[in-house]
Short mmCIF file of C-alpha atoms in Angstrom, two decimals:
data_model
loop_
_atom_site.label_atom_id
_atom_site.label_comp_id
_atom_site.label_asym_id
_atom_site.label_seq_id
_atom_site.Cartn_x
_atom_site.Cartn_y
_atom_site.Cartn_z
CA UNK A 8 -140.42 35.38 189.08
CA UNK A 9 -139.49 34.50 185.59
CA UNK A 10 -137.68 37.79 183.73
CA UNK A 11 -139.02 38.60 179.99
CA UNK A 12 -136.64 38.45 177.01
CA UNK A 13 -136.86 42.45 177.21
CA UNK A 14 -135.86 42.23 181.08
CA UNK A 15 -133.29 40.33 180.26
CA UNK A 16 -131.53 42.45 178.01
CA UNK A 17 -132.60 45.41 179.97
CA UNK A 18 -130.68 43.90 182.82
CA UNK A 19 -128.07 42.48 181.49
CA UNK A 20 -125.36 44.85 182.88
CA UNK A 21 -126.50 43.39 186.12
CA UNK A 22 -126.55 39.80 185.30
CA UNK A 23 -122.20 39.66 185.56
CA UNK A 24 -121.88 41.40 188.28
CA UNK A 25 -121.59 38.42 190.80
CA UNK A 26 -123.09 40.75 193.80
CA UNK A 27 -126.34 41.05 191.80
CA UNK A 28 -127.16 38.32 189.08
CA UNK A 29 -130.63 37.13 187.88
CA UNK A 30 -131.10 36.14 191.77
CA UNK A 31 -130.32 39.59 192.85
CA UNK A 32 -132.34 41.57 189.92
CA UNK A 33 -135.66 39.66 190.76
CA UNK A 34 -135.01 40.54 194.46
CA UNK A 35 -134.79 44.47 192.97
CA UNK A 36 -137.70 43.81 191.23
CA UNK A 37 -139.73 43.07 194.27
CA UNK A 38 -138.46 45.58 196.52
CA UNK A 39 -139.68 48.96 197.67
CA UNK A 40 -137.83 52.02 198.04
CA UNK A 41 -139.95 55.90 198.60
CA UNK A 42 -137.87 58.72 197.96
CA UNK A 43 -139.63 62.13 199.70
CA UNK A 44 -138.24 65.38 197.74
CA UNK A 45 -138.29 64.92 193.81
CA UNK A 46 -135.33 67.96 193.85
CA UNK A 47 -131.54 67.94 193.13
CA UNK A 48 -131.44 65.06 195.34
CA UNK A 49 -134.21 63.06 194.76
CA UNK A 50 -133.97 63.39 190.82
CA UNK A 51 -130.83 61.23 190.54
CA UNK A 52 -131.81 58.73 193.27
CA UNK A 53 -135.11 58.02 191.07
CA UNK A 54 -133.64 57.94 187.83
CA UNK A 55 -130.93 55.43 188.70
CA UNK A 56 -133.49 53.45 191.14
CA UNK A 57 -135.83 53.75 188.61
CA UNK A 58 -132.79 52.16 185.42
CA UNK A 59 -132.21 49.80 188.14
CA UNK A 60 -135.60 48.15 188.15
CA UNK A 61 -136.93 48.65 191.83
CA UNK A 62 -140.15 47.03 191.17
CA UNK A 63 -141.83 49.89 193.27
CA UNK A 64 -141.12 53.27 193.96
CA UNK A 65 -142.33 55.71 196.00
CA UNK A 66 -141.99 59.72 195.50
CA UNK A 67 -143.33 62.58 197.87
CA UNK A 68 -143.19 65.66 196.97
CA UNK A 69 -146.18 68.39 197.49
CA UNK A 70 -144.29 70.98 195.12
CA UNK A 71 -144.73 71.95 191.71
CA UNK A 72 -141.46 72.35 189.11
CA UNK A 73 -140.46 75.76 189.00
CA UNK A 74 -137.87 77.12 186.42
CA UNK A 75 -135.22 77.84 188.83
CA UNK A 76 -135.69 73.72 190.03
CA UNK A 77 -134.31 73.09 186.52
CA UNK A 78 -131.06 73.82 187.09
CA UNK A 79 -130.39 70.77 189.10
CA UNK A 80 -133.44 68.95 189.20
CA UNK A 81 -132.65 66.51 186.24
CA UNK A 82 -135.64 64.38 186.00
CA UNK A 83 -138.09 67.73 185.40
CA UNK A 84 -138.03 69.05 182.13
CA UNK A 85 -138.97 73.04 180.77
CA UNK A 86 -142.19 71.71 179.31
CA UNK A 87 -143.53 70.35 182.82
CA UNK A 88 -143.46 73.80 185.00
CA UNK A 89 -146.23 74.07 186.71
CA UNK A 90 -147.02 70.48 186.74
CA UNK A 91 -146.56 68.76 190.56
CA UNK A 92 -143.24 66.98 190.80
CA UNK A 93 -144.32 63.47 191.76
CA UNK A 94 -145.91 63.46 188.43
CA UNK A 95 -143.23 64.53 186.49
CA UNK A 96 -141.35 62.48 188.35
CA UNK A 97 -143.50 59.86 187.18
CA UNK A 98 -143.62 60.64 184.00
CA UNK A 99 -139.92 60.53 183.35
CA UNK A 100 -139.17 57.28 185.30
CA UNK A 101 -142.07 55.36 182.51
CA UNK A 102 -140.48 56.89 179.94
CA UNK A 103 -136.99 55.00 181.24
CA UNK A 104 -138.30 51.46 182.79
CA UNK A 105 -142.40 50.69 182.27
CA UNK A 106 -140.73 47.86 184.95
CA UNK A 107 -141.08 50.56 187.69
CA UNK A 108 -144.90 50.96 189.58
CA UNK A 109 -144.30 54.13 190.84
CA UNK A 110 -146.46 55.23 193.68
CA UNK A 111 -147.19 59.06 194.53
CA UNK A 112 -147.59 61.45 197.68
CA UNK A 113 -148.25 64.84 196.37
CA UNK A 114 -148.69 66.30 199.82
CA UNK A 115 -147.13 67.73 202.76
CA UNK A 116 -144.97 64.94 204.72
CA UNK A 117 -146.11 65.81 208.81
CA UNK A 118 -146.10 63.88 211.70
CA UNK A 119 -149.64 62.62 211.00
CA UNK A 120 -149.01 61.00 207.89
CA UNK A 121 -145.01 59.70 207.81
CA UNK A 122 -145.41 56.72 209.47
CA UNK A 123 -148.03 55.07 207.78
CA UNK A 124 -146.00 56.05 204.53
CA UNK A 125 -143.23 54.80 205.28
CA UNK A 126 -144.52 51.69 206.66
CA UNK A 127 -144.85 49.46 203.10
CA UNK A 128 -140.63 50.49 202.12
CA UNK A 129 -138.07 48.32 202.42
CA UNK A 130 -136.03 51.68 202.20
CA UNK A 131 -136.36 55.35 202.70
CA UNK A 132 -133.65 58.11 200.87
CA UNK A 133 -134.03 61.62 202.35
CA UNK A 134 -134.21 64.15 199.51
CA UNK A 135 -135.11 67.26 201.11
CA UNK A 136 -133.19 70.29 202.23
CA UNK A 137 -134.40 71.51 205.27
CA UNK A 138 -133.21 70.40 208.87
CA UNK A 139 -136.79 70.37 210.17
CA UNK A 140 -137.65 67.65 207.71
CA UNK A 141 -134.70 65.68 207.82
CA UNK A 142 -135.03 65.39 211.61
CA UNK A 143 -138.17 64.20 210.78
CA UNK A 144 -137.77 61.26 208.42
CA UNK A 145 -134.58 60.59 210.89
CA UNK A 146 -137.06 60.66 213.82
CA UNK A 147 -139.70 58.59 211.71
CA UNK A 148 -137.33 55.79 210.47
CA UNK A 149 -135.67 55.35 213.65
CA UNK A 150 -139.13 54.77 215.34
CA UNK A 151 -139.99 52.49 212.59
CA UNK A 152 -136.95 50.95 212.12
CA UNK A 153 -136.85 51.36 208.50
CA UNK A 154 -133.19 52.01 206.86
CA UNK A 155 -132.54 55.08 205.09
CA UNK A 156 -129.99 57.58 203.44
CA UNK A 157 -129.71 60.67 204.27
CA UNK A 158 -127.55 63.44 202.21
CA UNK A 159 -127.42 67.44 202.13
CA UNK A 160 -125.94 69.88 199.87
CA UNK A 161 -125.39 73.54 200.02
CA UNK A 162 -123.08 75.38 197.81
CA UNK A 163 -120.43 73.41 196.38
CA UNK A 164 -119.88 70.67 199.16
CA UNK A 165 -122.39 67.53 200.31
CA UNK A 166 -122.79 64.85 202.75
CA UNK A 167 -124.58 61.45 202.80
CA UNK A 168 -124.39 58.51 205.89
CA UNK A 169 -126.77 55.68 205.65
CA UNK A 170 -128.88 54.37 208.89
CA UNK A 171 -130.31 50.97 209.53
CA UNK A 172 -131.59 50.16 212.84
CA UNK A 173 -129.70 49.01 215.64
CA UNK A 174 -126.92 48.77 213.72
CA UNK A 175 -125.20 52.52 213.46
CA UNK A 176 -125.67 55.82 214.63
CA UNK A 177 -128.73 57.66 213.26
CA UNK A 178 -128.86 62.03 212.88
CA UNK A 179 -129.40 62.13 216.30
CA UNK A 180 -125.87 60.85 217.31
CA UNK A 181 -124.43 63.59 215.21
CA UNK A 182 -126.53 66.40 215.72
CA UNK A 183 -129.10 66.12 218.19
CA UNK A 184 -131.30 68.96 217.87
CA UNK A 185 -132.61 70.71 214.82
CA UNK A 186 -129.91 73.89 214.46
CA UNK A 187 -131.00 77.89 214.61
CA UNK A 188 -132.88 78.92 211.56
CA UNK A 189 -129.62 81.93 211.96
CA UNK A 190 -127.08 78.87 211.78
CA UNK A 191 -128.04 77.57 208.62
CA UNK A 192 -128.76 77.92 204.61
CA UNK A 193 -130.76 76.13 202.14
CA UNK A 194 -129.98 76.09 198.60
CA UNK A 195 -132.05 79.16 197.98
CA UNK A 196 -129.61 81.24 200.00
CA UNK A 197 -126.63 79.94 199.84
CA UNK A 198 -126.69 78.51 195.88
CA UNK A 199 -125.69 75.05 194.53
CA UNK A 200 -123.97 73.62 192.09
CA UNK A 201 -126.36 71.27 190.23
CA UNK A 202 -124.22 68.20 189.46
CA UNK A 203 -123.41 68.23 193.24
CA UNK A 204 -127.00 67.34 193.99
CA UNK A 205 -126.83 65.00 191.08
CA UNK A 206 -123.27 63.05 193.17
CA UNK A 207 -124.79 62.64 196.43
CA UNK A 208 -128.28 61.62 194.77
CA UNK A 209 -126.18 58.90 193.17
CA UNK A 210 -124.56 57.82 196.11
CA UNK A 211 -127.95 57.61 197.66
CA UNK A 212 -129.63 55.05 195.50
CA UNK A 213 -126.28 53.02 195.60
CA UNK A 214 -126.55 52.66 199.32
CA UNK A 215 -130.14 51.40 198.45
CA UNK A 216 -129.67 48.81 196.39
CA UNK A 217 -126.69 47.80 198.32
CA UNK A 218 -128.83 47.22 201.36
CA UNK A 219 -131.43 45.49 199.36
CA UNK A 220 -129.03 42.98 197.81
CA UNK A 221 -126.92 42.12 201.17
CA UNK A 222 -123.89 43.59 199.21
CA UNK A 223 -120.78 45.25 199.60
CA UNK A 224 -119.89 48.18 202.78
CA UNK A 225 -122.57 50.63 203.80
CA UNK A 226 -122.36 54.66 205.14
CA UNK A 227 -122.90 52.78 208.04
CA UNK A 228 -121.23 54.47 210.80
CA UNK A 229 -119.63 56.92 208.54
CA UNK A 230 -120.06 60.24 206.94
CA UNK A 231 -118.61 60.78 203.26
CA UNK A 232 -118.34 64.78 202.44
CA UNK A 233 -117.72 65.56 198.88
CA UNK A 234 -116.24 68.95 198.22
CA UNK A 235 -116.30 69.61 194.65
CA UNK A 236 -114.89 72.96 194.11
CA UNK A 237 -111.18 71.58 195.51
CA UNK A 238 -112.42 67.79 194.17
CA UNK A 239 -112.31 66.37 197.80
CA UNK A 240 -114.00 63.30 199.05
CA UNK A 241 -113.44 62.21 202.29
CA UNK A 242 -115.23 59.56 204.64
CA UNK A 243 -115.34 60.36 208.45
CA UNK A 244 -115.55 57.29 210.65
CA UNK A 245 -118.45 58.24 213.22
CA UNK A 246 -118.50 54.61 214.83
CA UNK A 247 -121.26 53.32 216.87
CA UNK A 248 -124.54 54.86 217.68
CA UNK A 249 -124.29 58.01 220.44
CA UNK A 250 -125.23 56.24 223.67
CA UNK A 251 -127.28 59.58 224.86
CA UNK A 252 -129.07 60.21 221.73
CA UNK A 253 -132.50 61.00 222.10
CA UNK A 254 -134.28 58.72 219.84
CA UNK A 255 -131.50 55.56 219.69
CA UNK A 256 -129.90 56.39 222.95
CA UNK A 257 -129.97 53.91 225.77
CA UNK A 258 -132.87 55.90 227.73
CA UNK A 259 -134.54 57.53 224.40
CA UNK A 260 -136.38 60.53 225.65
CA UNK A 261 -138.47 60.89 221.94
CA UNK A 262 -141.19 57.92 222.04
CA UNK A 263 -143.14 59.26 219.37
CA UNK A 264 -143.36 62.22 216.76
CA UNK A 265 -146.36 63.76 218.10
CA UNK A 266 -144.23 64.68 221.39
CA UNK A 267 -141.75 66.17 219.61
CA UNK A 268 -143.86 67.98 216.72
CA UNK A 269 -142.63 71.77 217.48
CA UNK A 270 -138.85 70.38 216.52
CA UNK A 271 -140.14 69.58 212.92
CA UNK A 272 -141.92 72.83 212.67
CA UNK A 273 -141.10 75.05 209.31
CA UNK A 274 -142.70 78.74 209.39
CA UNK A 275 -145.31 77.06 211.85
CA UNK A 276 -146.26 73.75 209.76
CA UNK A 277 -143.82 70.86 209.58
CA UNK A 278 -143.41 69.16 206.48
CA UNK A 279 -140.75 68.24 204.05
CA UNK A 280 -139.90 70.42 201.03
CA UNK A 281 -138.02 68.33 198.82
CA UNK A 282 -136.26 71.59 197.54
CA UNK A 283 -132.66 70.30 197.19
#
């Protein structure tokens, strides 16, 4: 690959940073990353994936931008209500790199159609809000073995580990079923600070293009929680991956996402709402 004058210049931020370099910007050009939820999460993760230069990008989202998405959902803008996230999504990321093919999946994520989406990523990031759905990219990319980040946020406070097979604990080792509906909050409820969403979103596209360069220390194993309100952050060692989990466990009990459909089940119909 031989990078234009324009690329170049584009990139050259990049270029003197020894852990990236022309080597490692051609290798982000040719790599693959699908974020699913274009929301609070997934709207900083694409923009900085997107300035980057991941030569390919993936968004799924089946929504469409609402006015109270705008709030925290950056990469949206007042004129585009109404219009279905993935391509507004889209729209914004041309506007900031014509490098980027973007690829879109403006439909409900299920058990029928995850794996085959995922398959053609070098690297998922889980932008959705819902335990249902995260379970089931967790579920998905374990089965896969695909690496990806996962992150939550509720209120002021948020969370993000990173997974990559066989080498860490995945969801499963922390929490191993889906909670009570009565046990937890989305951002609807409970509220969110925007630029919260806009941290951990961040810290999710770092993870991915540390993977896909080889460089520096992955959430690996580890849980960092941001608390903004008190200006916390904090990283929890969770070591190795949970022995009994039920996915990455020793004697794995969930062998494919079709046995364990009801556990991804939202109001009846599992799918991922992107909604953070």
């Amino acid at each position: 690959m031989i990078l234009s004058e324009k690329q170049a210049e584009r990139y050259s931020r990049h270029f003197v940073l020894r852990e990236i370099g022309v080597k490692g910007q051609k290798r982000l050009l040719s790599s693959r990353v699908l974020v699913i939820g274009a929301g609070g999460l997934g709207s900083s993760a694409l923009m900085y994936l997107a300035a980057a230069g991941i030569g390919t990008i993936g968004i799924a989202d089946y929504d469409c931008v609402d006015l109270s998405n705008l709030q925290r959902q950056i990469i949206h803008g007042t004129e585009r209500i109404g219009m279905k996230k993935t391509e507004s999504a889209s729209r914004t990321i041309k506007e900031l790199n014509p490098d980027v093919d973007v690829k879109l999946y403006s439909e409900r994520i299920t058990t029928e159609n995850i794996l085959n989406i995922i398959d053609e990523y070098d690297f998922i990031i889980d932008g959705t809000d819902r335990f249902e759905s995260k379970f089931l990219i967790n579920d998905a990319c374990v089965l896969s073995q695909k690496p990806y980040s996962h992150a939550g946020v509720v209120r002021f406070e948020g969370q993000a580990m990173t997974y990559v097979p066989k080498k860490g604990p995945c969801l499963r080792c922390l929490l191993d079923r889906v909670p009570p509906a009565e046990q937890t909050m989305t951002c609807s409820q409970a509220g969110v600070l925007g630029s919260v969403t806009g941290i951990l979103g961040s810290i999710q596209a770092s993870e991915a293009i540390k993977y896909l360069l080889g460089a520096g220390e992955l959430l690996m194993g580890r849980v960092l929680r941001v608390d903004a309100l008190s200006m916390r952050i904090q990283t929890v060692n969770i070591g190795k991956n949970n022995n009994k989990c039920r996915i990455c466990g020793s004697a794995p009990e969930i062998l494919s996402l079709s046995e364990n459909k009801n556990e991804y089940e939202i109001n009846g119909c599992g799918h991922t709402a992107g909604e953070n």
